Tab-separated table of C-alpha atoms in Angstrom:
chain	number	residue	atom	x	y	z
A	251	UNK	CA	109.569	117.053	122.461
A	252	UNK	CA	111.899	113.871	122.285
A	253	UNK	CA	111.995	112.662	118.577
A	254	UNK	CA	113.611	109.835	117.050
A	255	UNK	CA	113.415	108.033	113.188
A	256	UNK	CA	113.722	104.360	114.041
A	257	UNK	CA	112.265	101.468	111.739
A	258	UNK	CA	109.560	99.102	113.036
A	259	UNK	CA	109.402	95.386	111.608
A	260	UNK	CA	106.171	93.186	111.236
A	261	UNK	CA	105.927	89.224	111.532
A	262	UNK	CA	104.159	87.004	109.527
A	263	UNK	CA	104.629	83.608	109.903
A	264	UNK	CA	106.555	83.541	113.157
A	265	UNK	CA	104.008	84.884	114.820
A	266	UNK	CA	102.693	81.493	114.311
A	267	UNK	CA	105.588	79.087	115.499
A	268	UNK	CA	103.746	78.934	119.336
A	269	UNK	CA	106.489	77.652	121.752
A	270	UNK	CA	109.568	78.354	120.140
A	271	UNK	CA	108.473	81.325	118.413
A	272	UNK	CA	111.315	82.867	120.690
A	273	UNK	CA	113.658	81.181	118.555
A	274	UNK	CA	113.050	82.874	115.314
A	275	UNK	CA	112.746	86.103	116.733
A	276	UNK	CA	115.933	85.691	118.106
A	277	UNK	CA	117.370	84.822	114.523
A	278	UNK	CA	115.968	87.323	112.839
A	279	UNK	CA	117.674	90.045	115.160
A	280	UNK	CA	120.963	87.949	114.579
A	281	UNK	CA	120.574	88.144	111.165
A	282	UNK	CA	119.571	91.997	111.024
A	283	UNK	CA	122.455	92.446	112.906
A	284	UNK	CA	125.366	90.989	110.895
A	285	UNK	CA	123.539	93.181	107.818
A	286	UNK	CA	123.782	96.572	109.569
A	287	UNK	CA	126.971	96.149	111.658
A	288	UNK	CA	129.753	97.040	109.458
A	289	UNK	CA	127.879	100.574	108.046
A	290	UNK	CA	127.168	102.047	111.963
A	291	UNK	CA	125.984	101.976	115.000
A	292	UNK	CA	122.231	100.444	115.205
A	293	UNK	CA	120.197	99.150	118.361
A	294	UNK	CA	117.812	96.235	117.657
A	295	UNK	CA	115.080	95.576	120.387
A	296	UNK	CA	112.187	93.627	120.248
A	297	UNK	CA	108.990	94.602	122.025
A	298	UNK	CA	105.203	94.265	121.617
A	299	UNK	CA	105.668	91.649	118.907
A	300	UNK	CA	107.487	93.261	116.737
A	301	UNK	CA	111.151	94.204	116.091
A	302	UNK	CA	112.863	98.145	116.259
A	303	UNK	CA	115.935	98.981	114.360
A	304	UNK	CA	117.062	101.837	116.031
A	305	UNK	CA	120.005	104.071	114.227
A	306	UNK	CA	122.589	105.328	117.039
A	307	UNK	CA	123.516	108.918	116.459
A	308	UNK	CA	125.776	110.815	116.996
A	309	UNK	CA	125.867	114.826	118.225
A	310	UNK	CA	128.589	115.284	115.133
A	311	UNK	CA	126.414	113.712	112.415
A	312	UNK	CA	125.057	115.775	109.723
A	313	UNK	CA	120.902	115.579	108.645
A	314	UNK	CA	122.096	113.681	105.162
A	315	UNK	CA	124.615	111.134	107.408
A	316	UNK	CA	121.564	110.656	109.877
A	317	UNK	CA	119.188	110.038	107.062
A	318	UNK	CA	121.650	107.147	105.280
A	319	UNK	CA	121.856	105.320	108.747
A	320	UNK	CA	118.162	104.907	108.188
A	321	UNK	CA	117.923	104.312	104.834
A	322	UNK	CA	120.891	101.622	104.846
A	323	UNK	CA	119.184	99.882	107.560
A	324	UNK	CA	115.463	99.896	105.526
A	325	UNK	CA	117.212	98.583	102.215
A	326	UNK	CA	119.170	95.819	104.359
A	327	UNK	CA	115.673	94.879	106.705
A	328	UNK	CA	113.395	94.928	103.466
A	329	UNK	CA	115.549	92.298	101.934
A	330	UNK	CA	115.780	89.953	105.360
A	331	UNK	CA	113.676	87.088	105.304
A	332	UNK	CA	111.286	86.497	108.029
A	333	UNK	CA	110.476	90.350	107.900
A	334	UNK	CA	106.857	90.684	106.485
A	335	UNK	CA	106.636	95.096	106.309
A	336	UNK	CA	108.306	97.768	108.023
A	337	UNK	CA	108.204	101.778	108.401
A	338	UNK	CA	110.124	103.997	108.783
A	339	UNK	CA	108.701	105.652	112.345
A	340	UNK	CA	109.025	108.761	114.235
A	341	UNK	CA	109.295	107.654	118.231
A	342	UNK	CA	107.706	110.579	120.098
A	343	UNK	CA	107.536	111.087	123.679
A	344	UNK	CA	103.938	111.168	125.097
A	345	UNK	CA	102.127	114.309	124.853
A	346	UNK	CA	98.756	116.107	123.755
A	347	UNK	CA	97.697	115.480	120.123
A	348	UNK	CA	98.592	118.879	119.692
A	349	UNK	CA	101.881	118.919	119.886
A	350	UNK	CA	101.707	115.866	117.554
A	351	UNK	CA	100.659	118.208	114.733
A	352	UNK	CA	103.848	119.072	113.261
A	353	UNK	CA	105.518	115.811	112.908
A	354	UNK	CA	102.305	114.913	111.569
A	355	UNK	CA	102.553	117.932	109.142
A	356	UNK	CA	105.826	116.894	107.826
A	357	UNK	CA	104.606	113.426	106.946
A	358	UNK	CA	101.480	114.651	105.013
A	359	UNK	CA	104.002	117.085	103.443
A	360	UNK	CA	106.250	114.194	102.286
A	361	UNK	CA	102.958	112.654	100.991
A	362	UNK	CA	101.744	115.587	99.005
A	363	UNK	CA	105.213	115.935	97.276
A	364	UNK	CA	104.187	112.064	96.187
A	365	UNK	CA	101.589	113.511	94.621
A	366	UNK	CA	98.618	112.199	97.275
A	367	UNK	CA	96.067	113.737	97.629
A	368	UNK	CA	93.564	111.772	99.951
A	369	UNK	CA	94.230	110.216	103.243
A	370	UNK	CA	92.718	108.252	106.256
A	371	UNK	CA	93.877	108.228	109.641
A	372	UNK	CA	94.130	105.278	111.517
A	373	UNK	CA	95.250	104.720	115.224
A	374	UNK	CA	95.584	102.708	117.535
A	375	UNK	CA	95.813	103.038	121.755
A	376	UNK	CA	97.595	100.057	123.436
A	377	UNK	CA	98.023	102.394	126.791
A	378	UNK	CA	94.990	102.925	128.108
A	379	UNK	CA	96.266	105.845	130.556
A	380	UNK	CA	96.417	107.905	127.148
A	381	UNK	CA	93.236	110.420	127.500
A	382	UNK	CA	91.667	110.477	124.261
A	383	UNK	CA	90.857	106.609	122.809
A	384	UNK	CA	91.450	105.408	119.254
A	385	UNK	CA	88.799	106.672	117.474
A	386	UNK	CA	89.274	109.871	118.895
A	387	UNK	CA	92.438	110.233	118.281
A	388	UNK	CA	91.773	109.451	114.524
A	389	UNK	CA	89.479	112.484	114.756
A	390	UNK	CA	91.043	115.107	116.156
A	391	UNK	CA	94.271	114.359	114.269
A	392	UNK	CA	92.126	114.267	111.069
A	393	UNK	CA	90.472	117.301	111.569
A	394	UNK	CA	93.550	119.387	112.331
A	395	UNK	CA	95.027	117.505	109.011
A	396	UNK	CA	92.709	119.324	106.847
A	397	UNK	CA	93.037	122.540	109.053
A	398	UNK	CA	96.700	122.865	108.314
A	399	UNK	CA	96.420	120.997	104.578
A	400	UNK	CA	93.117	122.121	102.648
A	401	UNK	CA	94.832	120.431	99.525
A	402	UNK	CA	94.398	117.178	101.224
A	403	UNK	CA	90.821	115.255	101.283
A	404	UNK	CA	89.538	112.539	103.760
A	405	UNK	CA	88.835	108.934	101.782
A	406	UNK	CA	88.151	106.145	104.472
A	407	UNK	CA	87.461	103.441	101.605
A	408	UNK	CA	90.456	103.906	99.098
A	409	UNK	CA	93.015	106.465	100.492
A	410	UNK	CA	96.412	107.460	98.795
A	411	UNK	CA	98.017	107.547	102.150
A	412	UNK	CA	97.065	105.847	105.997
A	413	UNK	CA	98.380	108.393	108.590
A	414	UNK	CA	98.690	105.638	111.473
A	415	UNK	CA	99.280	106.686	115.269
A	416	UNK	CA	100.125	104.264	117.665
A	417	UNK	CA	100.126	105.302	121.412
A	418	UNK	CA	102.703	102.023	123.378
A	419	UNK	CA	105.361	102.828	125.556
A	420	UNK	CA	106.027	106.096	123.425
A	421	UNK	CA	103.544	107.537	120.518
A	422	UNK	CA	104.684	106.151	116.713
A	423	UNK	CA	104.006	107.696	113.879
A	424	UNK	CA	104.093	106.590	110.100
A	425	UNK	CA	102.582	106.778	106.755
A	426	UNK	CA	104.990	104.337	104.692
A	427	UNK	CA	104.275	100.603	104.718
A	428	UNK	CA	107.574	98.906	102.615
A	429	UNK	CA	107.180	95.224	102.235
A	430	UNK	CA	109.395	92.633	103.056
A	431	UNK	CA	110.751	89.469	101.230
A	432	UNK	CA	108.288	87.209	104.497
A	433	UNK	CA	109.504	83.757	104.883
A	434	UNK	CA	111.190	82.342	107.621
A	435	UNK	CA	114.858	83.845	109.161
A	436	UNK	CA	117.840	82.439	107.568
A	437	UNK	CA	119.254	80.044	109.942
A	438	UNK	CA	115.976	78.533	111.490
A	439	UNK	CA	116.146	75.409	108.578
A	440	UNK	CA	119.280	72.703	107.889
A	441	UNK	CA	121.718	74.480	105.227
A	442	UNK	CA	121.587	73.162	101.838
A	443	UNK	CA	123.826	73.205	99.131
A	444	UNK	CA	122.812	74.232	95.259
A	445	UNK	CA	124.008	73.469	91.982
A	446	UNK	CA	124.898	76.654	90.658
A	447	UNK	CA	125.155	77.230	87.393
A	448	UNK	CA	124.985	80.984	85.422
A	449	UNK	CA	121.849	80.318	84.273
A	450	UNK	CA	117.952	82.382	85.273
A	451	UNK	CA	116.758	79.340	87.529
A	452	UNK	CA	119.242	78.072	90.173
A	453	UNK	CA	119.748	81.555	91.681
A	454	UNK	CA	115.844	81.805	92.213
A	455	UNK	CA	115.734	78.523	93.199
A	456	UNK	CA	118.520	79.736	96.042
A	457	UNK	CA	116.566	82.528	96.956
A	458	UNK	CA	113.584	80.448	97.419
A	459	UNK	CA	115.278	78.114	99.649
A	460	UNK	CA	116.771	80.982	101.737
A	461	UNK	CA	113.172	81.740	102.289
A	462	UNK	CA	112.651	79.081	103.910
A	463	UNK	CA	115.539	79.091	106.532
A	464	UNK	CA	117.789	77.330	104.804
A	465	UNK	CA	121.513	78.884	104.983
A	466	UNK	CA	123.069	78.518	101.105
A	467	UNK	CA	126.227	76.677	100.105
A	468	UNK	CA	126.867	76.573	96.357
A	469	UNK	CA	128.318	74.134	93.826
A	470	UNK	CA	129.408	74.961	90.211
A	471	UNK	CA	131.057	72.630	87.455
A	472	UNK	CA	133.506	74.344	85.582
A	473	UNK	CA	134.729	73.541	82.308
A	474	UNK	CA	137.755	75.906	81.620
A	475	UNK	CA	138.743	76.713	78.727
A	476	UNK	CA	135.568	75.587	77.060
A	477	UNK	CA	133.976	77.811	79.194
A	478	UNK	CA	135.864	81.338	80.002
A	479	UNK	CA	136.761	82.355	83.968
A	480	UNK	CA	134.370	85.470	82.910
A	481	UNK	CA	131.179	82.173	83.479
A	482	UNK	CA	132.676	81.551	86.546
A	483	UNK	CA	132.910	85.088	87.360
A	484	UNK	CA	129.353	85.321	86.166
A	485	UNK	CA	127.993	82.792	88.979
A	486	UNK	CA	130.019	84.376	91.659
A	487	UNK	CA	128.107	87.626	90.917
A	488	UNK	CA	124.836	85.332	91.080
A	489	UNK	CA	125.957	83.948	94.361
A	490	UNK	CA	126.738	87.779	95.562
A	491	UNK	CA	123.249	88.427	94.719
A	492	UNK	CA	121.729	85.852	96.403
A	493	UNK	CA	123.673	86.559	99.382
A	494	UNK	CA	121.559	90.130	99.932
A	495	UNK	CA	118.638	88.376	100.847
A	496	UNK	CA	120.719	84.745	102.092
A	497	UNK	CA	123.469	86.179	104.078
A	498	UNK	CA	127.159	85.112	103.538
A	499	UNK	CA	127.209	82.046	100.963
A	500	UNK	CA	130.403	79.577	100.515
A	501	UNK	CA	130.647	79.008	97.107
A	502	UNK	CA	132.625	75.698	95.635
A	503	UNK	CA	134.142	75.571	91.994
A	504	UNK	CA	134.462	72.119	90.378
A	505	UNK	CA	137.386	71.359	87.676
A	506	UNK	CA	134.831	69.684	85.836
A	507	UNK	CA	136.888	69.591	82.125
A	508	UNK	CA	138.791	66.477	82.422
A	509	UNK	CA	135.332	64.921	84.043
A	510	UNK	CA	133.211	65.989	81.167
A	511	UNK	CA	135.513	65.462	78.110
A	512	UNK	CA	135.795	61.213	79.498
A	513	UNK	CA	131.816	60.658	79.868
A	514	UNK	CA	132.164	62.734	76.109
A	515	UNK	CA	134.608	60.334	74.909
A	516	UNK	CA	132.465	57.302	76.777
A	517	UNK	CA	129.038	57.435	76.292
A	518	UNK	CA	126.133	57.504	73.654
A	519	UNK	CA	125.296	60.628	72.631
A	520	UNK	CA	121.795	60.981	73.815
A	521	UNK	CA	122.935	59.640	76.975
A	522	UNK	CA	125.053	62.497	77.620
A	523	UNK	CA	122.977	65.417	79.408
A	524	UNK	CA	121.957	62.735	81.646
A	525	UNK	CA	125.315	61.039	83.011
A	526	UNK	CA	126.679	64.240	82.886
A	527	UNK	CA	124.075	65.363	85.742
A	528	UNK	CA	124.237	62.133	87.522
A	529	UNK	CA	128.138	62.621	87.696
A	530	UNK	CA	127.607	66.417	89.237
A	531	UNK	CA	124.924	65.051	91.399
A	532	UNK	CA	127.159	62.005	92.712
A	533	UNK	CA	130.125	65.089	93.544
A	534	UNK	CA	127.612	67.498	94.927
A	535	UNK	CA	126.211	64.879	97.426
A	536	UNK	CA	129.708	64.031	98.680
A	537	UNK	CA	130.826	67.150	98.616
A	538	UNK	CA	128.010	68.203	100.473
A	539	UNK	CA	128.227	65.944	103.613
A	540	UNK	CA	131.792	66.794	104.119
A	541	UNK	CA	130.149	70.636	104.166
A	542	UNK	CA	127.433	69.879	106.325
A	543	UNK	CA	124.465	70.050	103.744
A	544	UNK	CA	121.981	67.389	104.609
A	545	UNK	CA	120.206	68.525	100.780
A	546	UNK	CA	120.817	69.599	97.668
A	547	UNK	CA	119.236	71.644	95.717
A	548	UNK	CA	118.347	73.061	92.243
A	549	UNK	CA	116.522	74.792	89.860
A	550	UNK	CA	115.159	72.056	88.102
A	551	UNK	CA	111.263	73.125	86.945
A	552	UNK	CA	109.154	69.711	85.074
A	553	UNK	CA	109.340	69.518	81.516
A	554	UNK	CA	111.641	72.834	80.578
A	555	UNK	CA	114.292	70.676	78.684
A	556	UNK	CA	115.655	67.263	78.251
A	557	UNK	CA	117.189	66.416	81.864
A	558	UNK	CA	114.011	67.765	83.532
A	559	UNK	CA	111.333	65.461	82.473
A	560	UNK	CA	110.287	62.469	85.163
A	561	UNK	CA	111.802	59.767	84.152
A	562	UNK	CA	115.456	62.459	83.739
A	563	UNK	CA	114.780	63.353	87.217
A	564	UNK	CA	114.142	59.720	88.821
A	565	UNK	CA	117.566	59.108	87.000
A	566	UNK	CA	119.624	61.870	88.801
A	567	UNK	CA	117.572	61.458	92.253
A	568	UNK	CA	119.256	57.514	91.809
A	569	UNK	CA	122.762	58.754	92.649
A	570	UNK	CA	122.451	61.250	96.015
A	571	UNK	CA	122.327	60.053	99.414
A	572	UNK	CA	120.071	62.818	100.234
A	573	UNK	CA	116.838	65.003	99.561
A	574	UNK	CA	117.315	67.004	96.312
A	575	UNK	CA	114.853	69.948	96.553
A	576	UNK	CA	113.671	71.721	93.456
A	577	UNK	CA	111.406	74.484	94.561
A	578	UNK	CA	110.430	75.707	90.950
A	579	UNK	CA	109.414	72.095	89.978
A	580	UNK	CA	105.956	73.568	89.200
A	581	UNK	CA	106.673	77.140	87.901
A	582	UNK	CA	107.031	78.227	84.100
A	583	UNK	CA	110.004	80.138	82.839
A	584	UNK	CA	107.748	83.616	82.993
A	585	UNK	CA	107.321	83.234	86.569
A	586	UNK	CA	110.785	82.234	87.118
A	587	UNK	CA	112.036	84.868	85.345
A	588	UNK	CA	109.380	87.337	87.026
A	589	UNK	CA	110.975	86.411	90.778
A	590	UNK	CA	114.578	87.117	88.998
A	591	UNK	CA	113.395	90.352	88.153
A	592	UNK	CA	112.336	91.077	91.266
A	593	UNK	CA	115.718	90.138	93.336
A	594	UNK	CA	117.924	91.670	90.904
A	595	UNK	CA	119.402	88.628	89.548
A	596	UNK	CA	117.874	88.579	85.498
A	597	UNK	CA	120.279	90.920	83.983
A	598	UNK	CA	123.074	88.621	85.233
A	599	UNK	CA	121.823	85.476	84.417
A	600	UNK	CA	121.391	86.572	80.939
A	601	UNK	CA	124.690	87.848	79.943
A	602	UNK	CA	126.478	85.712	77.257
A	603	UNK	CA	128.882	83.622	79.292
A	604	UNK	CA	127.891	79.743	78.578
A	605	UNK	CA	128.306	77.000	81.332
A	606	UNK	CA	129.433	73.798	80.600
A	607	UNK	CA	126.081	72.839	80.577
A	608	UNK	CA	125.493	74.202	77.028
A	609	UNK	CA	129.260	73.667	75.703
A	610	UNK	CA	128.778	69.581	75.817
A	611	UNK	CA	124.737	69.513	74.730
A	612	UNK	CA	124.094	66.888	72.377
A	613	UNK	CA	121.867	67.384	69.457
A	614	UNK	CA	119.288	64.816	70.155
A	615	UNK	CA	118.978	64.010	74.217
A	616	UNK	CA	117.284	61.379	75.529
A	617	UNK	CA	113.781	62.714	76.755
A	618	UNK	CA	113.122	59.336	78.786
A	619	UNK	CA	116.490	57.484	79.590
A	620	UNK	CA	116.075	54.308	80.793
A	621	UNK	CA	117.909	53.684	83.386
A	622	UNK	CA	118.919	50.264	82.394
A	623	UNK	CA	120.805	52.379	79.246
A	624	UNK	CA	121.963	54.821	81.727
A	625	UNK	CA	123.880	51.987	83.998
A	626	UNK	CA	125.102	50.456	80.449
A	627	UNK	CA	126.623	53.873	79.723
A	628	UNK	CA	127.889	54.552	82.738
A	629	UNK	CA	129.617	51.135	82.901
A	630	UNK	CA	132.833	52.520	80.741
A	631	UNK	CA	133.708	54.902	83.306
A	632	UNK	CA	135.478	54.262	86.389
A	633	UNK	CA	132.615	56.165	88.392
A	634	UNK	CA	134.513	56.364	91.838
A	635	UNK	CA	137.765	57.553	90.160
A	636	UNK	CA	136.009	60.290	88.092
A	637	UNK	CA	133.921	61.451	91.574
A	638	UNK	CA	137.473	61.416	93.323
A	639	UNK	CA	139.265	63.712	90.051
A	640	UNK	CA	136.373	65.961	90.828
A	641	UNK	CA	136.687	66.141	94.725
A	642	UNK	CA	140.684	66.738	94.731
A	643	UNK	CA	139.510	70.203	92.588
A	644	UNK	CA	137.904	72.080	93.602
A	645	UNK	CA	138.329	75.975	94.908
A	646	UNK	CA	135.869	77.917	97.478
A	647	UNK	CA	134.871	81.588	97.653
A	648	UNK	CA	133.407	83.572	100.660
A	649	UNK	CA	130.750	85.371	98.846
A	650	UNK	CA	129.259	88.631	100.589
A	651	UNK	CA	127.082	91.219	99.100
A	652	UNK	CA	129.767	93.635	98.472
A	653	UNK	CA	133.319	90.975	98.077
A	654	UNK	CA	134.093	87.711	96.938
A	655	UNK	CA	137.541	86.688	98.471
A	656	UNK	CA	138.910	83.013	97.677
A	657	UNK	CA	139.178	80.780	100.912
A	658	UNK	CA	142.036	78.453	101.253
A	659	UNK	CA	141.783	75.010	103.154
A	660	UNK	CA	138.114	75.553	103.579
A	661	UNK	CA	136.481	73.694	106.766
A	662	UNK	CA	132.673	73.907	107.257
A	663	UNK	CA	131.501	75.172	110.184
């Protein structure tokens, strides 16, 4: 019999975009694409609803090569957004539940050495030519189950393991449901661009943007040498990270010393958090037309700290031309940190590398500047020249998942 391991991919929310649903299918197989291509050969088809990645190999190719073809391609699809599960699936060519038995066998092997012990069988007959129907399929694959596997116990309500069996164009079987990150395909949404800094929130808030479509640019304000190249280092690794799940992210840094050491010299003390932000915001949104970005975006969450309360907010949303989106507005810090966890990017955010953020923080910050004060302060600095200073420095990165290379005479595409 014909066999072959490919990986099948479930929708969620496209499913539901009607008329140009076609759209973000088609994204989604760009996207899985451009993840896989550089490790091997790999065939991507979608059919039935639902998208196959499909490992090309070769006569040559040892069992262990074979087997990291498919597991590159699972830990690459289970961390592309608009993918809501997949399996891993043996492809079978059509043929009596019989000779299904002992690629059936080997799965409930692979479950047993799990350490599962009970198991349901589900299936499912789109063909209708197929003899035996759904349910008895389930059956007679069941009872030949605990033929071969007395170990093994039937539980319909609260199995360790669903044996499913789908009879389409060829018969698929599976016992492994891995989920996905959902969301929509990166690509689908308007890039945006983020104020990156090194700490837990604006790489989640990245991630949660991606999620929504949105292809990631990032900004960062860097105060060297009150801040070491090892911060800046620090928030090209976050970017990195990011990029697993984003794709390919252009990251910008800002000279920001000379900036920040004239609002220090200019303004009130508890003023200083604030027209510091207004000034990164003001670069960021110029910055970010000449890229393309019709947003920014960060990881501002209500009420954490000084610059995040209302009234800190409505000051820094006075100086950008466009939509600043803050996706963790209403999360806590343990939920932040829980999604940081969860894409790998805690351990980095928490090394010991300060931004300039925390180097110029002054002891008492305004809680709710007025923005009357806030124009007062701001009225010693030559705002367009300091904007300009911090537009005429400013370095950009290609940032990958596995390199970060420096770009010269960046041009957005």
């Amino acid at each position: 019999m014909e066999t072959e391991e490919v990986i099948l991919l479930r929708f969620g929310e496209i499913a539901l975009k009607g008329l140009n649903r076609h759209r973000f299918e088609e994204q989604l197989i760009r996207n899985l694409a451009a993840q896989v291509k550089h490790h091997g050969r790999y065939e991507i088809q979608k059919r039935d609803g639902r998208v196959y990645i499909e490992p090309q190999y070769s006569e040559e190719m040892t069992l262990n090569q074979r087997r990291d073809l498919l597991e590159f391609a699972i830990d690459k699809a289970k961390k592309c957004f608009g993918v809501v599960s997949l399996s891993p699936v043996l492809k079978l060519t059509k043929s009596s539940i019989e000779d299904l038995m002992p690629y059936v066998c080997e799965l409930c092997e692979k479950e047993l050495r799990r350490g599962r012990r009970s198991f349901k069988v589900e299936a499912k007959r789109s063909d209708k030519s197929y003899p035996q129907n759904s349910p008895e399929i389930a059956a007679a694959v069941g009872e030949m189950i605990l033929d071969a596997h007395p170990e093994l116990h039937v539980d319909v309500h609260e199995p360790d393991f669903i044996l499913w069996i789908e009879v389409r164009d060829r018969i698929y079987i599976y016992s492994e449901i891995i989920a996905g990150p959902r969301g929509l395909p990166v690509g689908t949404s308007a890039k945006t661009m983020v104020l990156l800094s090194g700490g837990i929130d604006s790489p989640v808030a990245a991630y949660m943007m991606a999620s929504r479509g949105c292809p990631i640019e990032a900004i960062y304000f860097h105060t060297f040498p009150y801040t070491s190249d090892r911060a800046r280092d620090k928030v090209l690794k976050l970017a990195q990270i990011v990029s697993e799940y984003s794709g390919p992210i252009v990251a910008h840094v800002v000279d920001f010393t000379d900036i920040q050491l004239k609002i220090n010299e200019s303004c009130p003390e508890d003023l200083l958090t604030i027209v510091m932000r207004r000034m990164m915001m003001r670069i960021a949104d110029r910055y970010a037309e000449f890229c393309n970005c019709p947003s920014l975006l960060t990881g501002e969450s209500l009420g954490q700290v000084a610059s995040q309360t209302t009234e800190a907010i409505a000051a820094s949303n006075e100086v950008s031309s466009r939509p600043i989106f803050r996706p963790l507005i209403g999360l806590d810090k343990d939920q932040t940190i829980e999604i940081a966890r969860r894409i790998g990017s805690f351990e980095t955010s928490i090394l010991p590398y300060e931004d300039c953020c925390t180097v110029f923080v002054a002891k008492h910050p305004s809680t709710r500047p007025q923005i009357e004060k806030v124009h007062r302060a701001e009225a010693e600095l030559d705002i367009e020249a300091l904007v300009e200073m911090g537009l005429a420095k400013i370095s950009s990165y290609s940032v990958r998942s596995h390199k970060v290379s420096e770009i010269s005479n960046y041009r957005p595409r």
